[in-house]
Coordinates of C-alpha atoms and ligand atoms in Angstrom, one line a residue:
X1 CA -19.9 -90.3 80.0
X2 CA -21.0 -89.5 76.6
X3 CA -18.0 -89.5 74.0
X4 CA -19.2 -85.9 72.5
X5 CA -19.4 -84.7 76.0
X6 CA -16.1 -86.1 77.2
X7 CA -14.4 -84.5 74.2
X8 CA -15.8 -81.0 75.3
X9 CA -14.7 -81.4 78.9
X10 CA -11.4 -82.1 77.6
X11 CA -11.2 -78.4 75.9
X12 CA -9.8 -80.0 72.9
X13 CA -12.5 -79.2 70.8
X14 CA -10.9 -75.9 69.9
X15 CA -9.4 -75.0 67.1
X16 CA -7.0 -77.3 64.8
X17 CA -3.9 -79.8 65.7
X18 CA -3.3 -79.6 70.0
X19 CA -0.1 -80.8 71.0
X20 CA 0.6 -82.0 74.6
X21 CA -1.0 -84.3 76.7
X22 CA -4.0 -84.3 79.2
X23 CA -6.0 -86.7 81.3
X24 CA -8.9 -88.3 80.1
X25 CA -11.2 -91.2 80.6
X26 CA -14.5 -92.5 80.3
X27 CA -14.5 -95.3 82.5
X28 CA -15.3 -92.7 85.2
X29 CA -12.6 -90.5 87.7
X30 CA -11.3 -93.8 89.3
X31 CA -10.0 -94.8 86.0
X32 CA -8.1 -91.5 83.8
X33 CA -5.1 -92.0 81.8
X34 CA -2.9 -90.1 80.4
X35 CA -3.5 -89.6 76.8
X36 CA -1.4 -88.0 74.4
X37 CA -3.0 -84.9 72.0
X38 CA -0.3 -84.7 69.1
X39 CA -0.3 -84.8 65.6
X40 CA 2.0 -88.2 64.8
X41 CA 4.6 -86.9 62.6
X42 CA 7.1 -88.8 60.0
X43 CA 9.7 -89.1 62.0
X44 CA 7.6 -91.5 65.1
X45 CA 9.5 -94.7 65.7
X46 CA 8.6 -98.1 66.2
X47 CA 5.2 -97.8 63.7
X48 CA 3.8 -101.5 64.5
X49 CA 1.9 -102.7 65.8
X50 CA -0.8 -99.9 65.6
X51 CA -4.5 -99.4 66.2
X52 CA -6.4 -96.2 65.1
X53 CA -9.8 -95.2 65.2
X54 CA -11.9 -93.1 64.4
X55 CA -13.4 -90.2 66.8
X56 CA -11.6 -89.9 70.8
X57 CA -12.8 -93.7 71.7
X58 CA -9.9 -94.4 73.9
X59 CA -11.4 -97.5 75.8
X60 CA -12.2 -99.7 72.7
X61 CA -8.7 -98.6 70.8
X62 CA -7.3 -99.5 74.8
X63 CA -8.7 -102.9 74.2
X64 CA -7.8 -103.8 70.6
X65 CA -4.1 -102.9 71.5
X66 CA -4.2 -104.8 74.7
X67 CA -5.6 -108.1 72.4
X68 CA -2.3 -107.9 69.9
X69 CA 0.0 -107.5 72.9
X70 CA -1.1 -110.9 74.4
X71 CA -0.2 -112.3 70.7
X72 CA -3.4 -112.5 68.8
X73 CA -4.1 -111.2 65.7
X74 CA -5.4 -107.5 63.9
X75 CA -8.4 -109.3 63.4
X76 CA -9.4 -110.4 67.1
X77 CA -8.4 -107.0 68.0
X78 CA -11.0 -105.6 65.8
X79 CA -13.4 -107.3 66.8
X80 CA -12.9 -106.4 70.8
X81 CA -12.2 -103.3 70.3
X82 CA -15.2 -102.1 68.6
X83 CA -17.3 -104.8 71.0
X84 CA -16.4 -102.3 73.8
X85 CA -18.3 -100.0 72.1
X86 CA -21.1 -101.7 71.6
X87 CA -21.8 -102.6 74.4
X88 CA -21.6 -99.3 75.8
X89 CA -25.4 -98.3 76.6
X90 CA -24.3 -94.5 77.0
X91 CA -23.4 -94.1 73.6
X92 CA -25.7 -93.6 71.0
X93 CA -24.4 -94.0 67.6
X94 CA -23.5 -98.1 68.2
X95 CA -24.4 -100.7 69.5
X96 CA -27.1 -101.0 72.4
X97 CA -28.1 -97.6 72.9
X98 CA -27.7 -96.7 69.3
X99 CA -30.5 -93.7 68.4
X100 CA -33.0 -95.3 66.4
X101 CA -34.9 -94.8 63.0
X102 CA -37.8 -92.4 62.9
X103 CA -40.0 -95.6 63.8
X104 CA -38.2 -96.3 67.0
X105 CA -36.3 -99.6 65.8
X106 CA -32.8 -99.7 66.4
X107 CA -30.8 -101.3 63.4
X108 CA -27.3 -102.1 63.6
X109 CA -24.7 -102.1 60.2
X110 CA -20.9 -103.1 61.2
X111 CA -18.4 -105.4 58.6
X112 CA -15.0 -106.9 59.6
X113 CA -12.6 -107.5 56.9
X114 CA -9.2 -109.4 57.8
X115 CA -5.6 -109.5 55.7
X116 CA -6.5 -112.7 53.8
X117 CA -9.4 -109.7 51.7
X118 CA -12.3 -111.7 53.0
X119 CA -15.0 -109.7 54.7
X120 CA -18.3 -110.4 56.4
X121 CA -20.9 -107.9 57.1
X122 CA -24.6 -107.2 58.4
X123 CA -27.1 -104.8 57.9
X124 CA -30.6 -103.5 58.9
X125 CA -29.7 -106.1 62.1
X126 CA -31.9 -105.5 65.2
X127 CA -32.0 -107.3 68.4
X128 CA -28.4 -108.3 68.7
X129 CA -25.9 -106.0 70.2
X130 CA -23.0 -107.4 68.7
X131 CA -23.2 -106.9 65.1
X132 CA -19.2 -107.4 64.6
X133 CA -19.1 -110.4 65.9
X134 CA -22.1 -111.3 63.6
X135 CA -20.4 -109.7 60.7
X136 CA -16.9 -112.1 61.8
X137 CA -19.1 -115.0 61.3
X138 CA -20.8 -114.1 58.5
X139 CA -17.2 -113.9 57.3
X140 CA -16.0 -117.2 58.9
X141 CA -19.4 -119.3 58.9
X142 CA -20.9 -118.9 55.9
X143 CA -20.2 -118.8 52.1
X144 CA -21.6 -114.9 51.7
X145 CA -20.7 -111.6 52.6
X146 CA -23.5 -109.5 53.3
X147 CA -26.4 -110.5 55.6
X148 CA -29.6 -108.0 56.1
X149 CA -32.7 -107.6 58.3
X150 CA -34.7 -110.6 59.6
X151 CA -32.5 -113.2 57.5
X152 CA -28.8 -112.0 59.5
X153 CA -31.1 -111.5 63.2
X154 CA -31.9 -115.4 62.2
X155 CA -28.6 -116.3 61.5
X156 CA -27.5 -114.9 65.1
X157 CA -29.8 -116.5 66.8
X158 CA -28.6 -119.9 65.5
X159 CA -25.0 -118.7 65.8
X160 CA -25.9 -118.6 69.9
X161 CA -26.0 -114.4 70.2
X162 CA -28.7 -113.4 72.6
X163 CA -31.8 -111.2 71.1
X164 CA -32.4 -108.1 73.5
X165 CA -34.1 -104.8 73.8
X166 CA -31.2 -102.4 72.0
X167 CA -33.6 -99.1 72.9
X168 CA -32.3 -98.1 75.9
X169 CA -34.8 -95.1 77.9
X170 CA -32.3 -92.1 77.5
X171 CA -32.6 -93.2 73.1
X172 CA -36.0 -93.9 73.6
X173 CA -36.3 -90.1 75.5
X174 CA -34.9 -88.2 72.9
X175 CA -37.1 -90.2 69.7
X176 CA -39.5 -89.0 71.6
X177 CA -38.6 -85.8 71.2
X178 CA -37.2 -85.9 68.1
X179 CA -41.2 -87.2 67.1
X180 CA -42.4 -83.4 68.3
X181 CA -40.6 -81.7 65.3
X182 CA -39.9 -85.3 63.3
X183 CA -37.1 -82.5 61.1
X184 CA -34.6 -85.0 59.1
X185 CA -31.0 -83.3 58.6
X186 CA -27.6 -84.4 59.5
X187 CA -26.2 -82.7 62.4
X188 CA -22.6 -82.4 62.5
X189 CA -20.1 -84.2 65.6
X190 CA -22.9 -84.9 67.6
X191 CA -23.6 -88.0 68.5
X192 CA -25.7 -89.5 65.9
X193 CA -22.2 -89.3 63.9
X194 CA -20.4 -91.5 66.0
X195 CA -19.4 -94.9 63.6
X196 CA -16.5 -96.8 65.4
X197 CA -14.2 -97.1 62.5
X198 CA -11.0 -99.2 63.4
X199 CA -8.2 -100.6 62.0
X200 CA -5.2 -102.6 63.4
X201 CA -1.9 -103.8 62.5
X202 CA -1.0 -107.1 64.6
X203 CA 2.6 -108.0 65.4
X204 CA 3.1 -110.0 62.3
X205 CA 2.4 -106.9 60.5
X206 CA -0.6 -108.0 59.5
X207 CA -3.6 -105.5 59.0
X208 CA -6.9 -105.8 59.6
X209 CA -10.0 -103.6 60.0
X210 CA -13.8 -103.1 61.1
X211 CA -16.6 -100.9 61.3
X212 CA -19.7 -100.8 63.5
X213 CA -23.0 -97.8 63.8
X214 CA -26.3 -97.6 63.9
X215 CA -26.1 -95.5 61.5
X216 CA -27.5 -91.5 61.2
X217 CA -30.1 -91.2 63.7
X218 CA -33.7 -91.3 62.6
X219 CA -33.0 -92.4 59.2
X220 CA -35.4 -93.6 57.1
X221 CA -36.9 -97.1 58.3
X222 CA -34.4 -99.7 56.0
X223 CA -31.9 -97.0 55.4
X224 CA -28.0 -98.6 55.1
X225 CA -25.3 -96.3 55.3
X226 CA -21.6 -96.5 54.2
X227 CA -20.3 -98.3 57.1
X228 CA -21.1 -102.0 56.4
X229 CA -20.3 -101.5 52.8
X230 CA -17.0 -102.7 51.6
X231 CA -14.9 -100.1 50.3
X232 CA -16.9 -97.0 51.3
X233 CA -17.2 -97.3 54.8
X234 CA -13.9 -100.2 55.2
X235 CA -11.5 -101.3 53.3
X236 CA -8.1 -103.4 53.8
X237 CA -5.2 -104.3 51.7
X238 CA -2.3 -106.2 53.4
X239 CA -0.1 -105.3 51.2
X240 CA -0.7 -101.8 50.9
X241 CA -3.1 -100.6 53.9
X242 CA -6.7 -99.7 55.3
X243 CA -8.8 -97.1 55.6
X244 CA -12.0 -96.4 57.5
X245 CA -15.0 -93.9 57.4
X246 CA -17.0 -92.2 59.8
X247 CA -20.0 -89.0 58.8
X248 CA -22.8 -89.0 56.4
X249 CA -22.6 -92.4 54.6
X250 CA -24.3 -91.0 51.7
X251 CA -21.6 -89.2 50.4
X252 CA -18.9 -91.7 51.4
X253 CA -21.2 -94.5 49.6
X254 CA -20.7 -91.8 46.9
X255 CA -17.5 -91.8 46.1
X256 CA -16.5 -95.4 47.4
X257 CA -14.4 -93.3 49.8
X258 CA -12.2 -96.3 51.7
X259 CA -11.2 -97.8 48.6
X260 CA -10.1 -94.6 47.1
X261 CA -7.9 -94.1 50.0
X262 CA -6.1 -97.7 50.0
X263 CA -5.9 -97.3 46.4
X264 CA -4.2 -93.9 46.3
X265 CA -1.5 -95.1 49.1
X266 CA -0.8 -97.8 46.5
X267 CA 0.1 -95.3 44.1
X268 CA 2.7 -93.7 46.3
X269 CA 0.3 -91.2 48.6
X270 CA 0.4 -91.1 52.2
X271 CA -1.9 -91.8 54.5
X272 CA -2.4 -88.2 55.2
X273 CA -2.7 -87.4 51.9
X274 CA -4.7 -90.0 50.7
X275 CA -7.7 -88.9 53.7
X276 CA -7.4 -85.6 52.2
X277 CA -7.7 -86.7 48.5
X278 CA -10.5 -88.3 49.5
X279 CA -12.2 -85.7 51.3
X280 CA -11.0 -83.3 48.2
X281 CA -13.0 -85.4 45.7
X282 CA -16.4 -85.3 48.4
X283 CA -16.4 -81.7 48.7
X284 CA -15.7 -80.5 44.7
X285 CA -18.7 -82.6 43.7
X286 CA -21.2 -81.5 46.4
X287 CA -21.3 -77.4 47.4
X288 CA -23.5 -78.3 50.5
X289 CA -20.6 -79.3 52.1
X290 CA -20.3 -77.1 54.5
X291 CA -23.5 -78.4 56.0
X292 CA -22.2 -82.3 56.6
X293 CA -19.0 -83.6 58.4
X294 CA -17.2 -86.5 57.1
X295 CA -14.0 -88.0 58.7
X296 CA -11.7 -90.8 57.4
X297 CA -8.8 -92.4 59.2
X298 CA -6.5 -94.6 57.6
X299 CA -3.0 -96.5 57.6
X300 CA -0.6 -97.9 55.7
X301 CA 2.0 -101.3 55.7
X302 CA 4.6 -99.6 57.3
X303 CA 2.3 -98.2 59.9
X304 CA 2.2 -94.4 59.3
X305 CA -1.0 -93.0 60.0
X306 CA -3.3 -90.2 58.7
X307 CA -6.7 -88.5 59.6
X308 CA -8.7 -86.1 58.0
X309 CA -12.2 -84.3 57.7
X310 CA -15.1 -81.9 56.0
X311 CA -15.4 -79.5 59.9
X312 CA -13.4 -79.6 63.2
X313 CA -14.6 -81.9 65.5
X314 CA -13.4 -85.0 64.3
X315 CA -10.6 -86.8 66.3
X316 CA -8.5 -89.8 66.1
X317 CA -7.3 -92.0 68.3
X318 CA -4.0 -94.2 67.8
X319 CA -2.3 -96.4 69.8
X320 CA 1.6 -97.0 68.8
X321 CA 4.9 -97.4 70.0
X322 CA 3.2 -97.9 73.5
X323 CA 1.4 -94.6 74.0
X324 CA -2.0 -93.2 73.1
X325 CA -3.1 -90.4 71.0
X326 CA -6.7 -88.8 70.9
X327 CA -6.0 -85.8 68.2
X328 CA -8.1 -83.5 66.4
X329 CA -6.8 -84.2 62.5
X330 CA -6.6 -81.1 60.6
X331 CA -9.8 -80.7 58.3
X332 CA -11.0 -79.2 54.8
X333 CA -12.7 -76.1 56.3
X334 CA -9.9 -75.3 58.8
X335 CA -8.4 -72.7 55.8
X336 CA -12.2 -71.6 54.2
Ligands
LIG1 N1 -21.4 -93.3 58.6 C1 -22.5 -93.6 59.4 C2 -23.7 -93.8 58.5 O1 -23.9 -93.0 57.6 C3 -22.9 -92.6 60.4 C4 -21.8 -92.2 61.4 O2 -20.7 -92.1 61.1 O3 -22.2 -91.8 62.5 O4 -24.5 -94.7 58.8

């Protein structure tokens, strides 16, 4: 089932912070769980370890908590939970799948960045369907950072990932009908604004994070968005905490929107309030707000968490203290 789709037949898209619980799933009927809906509030025990991420995803968060309760670290969380969701041909926004530009290429952009501060990321990839696992070697195999186009495909293919078609028919349907109008403008919470954004904080308390897209649908051919860029659409501080983005890259690119978040938890802000801040500082400088959605999820050492966006629609996902949470944060517009 389509993630946008599941969220609707869940009725949570309505308005503002739900508190309860329902049953959802996307594995099909044979496989719901029970999923919380609440707002985490101050007083929530037992903080670590933690995953969150961004929009209701709850089988790859599902996955990245299941990898740190067998022992293993933030990082190898990371990078199987946001595998789940690339290989998951139904959705379009990563992975195989993925929409493509207005050309009909698919091209991936995902970075990994672990509690040591290194970070490894690709961008403009096509033909591998696992670009976080290409951006963890980058990271791990080779003295740079950033890979791109032709040059990071090459350097997958020696690292042993398979090359495969990523335009799957039901992507390759609706280019083709995308090509009838060819008109370019963000649409908001649909699913060409889907960016896995994930972070994790392992047993050791250690905190890592990724980020994976194939970024706005239809984009111009070579176009990069925020998410493989460190500090707009990732950053991670150990010592202080991470932050992820997920919306139109432009503006998160913009205003370097992940690192502003770390950086105001270290002066004291929570994680909340630091997703807010950061949101704040989007929507004074550009009055076409109202016509974009931006979401940012972050968390912080101790493992309190915090989500916030431009419109309703956004959601996050946590899984602490042995439960799950898909929520829909509070947002800018919620008071306009
Ligand atoms: N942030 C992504 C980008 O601009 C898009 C998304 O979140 O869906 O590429």
């Amino acid at each position: 089932m389509k993630r946008r789709k599941f969220i609707q037949n869940t009725s949570l898209g309505s308005l503002g912070v739900v508190a309860g619980a329902t049953t959802l799933g996307c594995k099909g009927d044979s496989e719901k769980k029970e999923i919380a809906t609440t707002t985490p509030t101050e007083s929530d025990s037992k903080r670590i370890p933690v995953v969150i991420g961004t929009w209701n995803v709850p089988d790859p968060v599902t996955k990245a908590w299941e990898v740190i309760q067998e022992g293993k670290s933030a990082l190898d969380a990371i990078e199987a939970g946001c595998r789940v969701e690339e290989a998951n041909e139904e959705g379009q926004s990563v992975g195989i799948g993925g929409l493509p530009d207005r050309d009909g290429h698919v091209t991936l952009d995902a970075c990994i960045m672990n509690s040591e501060g290194d970070y490894g990321a690709v961008v403009y990839l096509k033909d591998i369907k696992h670009p976080i696992s290409v951006a963890r070697k980058v990271m791990e195999e080779t003295p740079h950072v950033l890979m791109a186009g032709e040059g990071a495909r090459q350097f997958a293919l020696e690292q042993g990932f398979k090359s495969e078609n990523l335009l799957t028919e039901n992507s390759r349907k609706a280019w083709e009908e995308w090509k009838k109008t060819s008109k370019y403008e963000p649409i908001i919470n649909i699913e060409n604004h889907d960016t896995i954004g994930m972070l994790a904080i392992d047993k050791d308390g250690n905190i890592s994070g990724g980020c994976t897209t194939s970024g706005l649908a239809y984009k111009m051919a070579g176009r990069v968005g925020d998410s493989p860029i460190i500090g707009s659409g990732l950053f991670v501080d150990n010592e202080i905490g991470a932050a992820t983005a997920t919306g139109l890259g432009e503006e998160v690119l913009k205003t370097v929107g992940s690192f502003l978040i770390v950086e105001l938890m270290r002066q004291g802000m929570s994680p909340q309030a630091a997703c807010e801040e950061a949101i704040q500082r989007i929507v004074k400088k550009n009055p076409n707000h109202e016509n974009f959605q931006v979401g940012y999820i972050a968390v912080n050492k101790k493992g309190e968490t915090g989500a916030y966006s431009i419109h309703e629609g956004f959601y996050a996902t946590v899984y602490q203290d042995d439960k799950i949470n898909a929520y829909p944060p509070d947002y800018y517009l919620k008071d306009k």
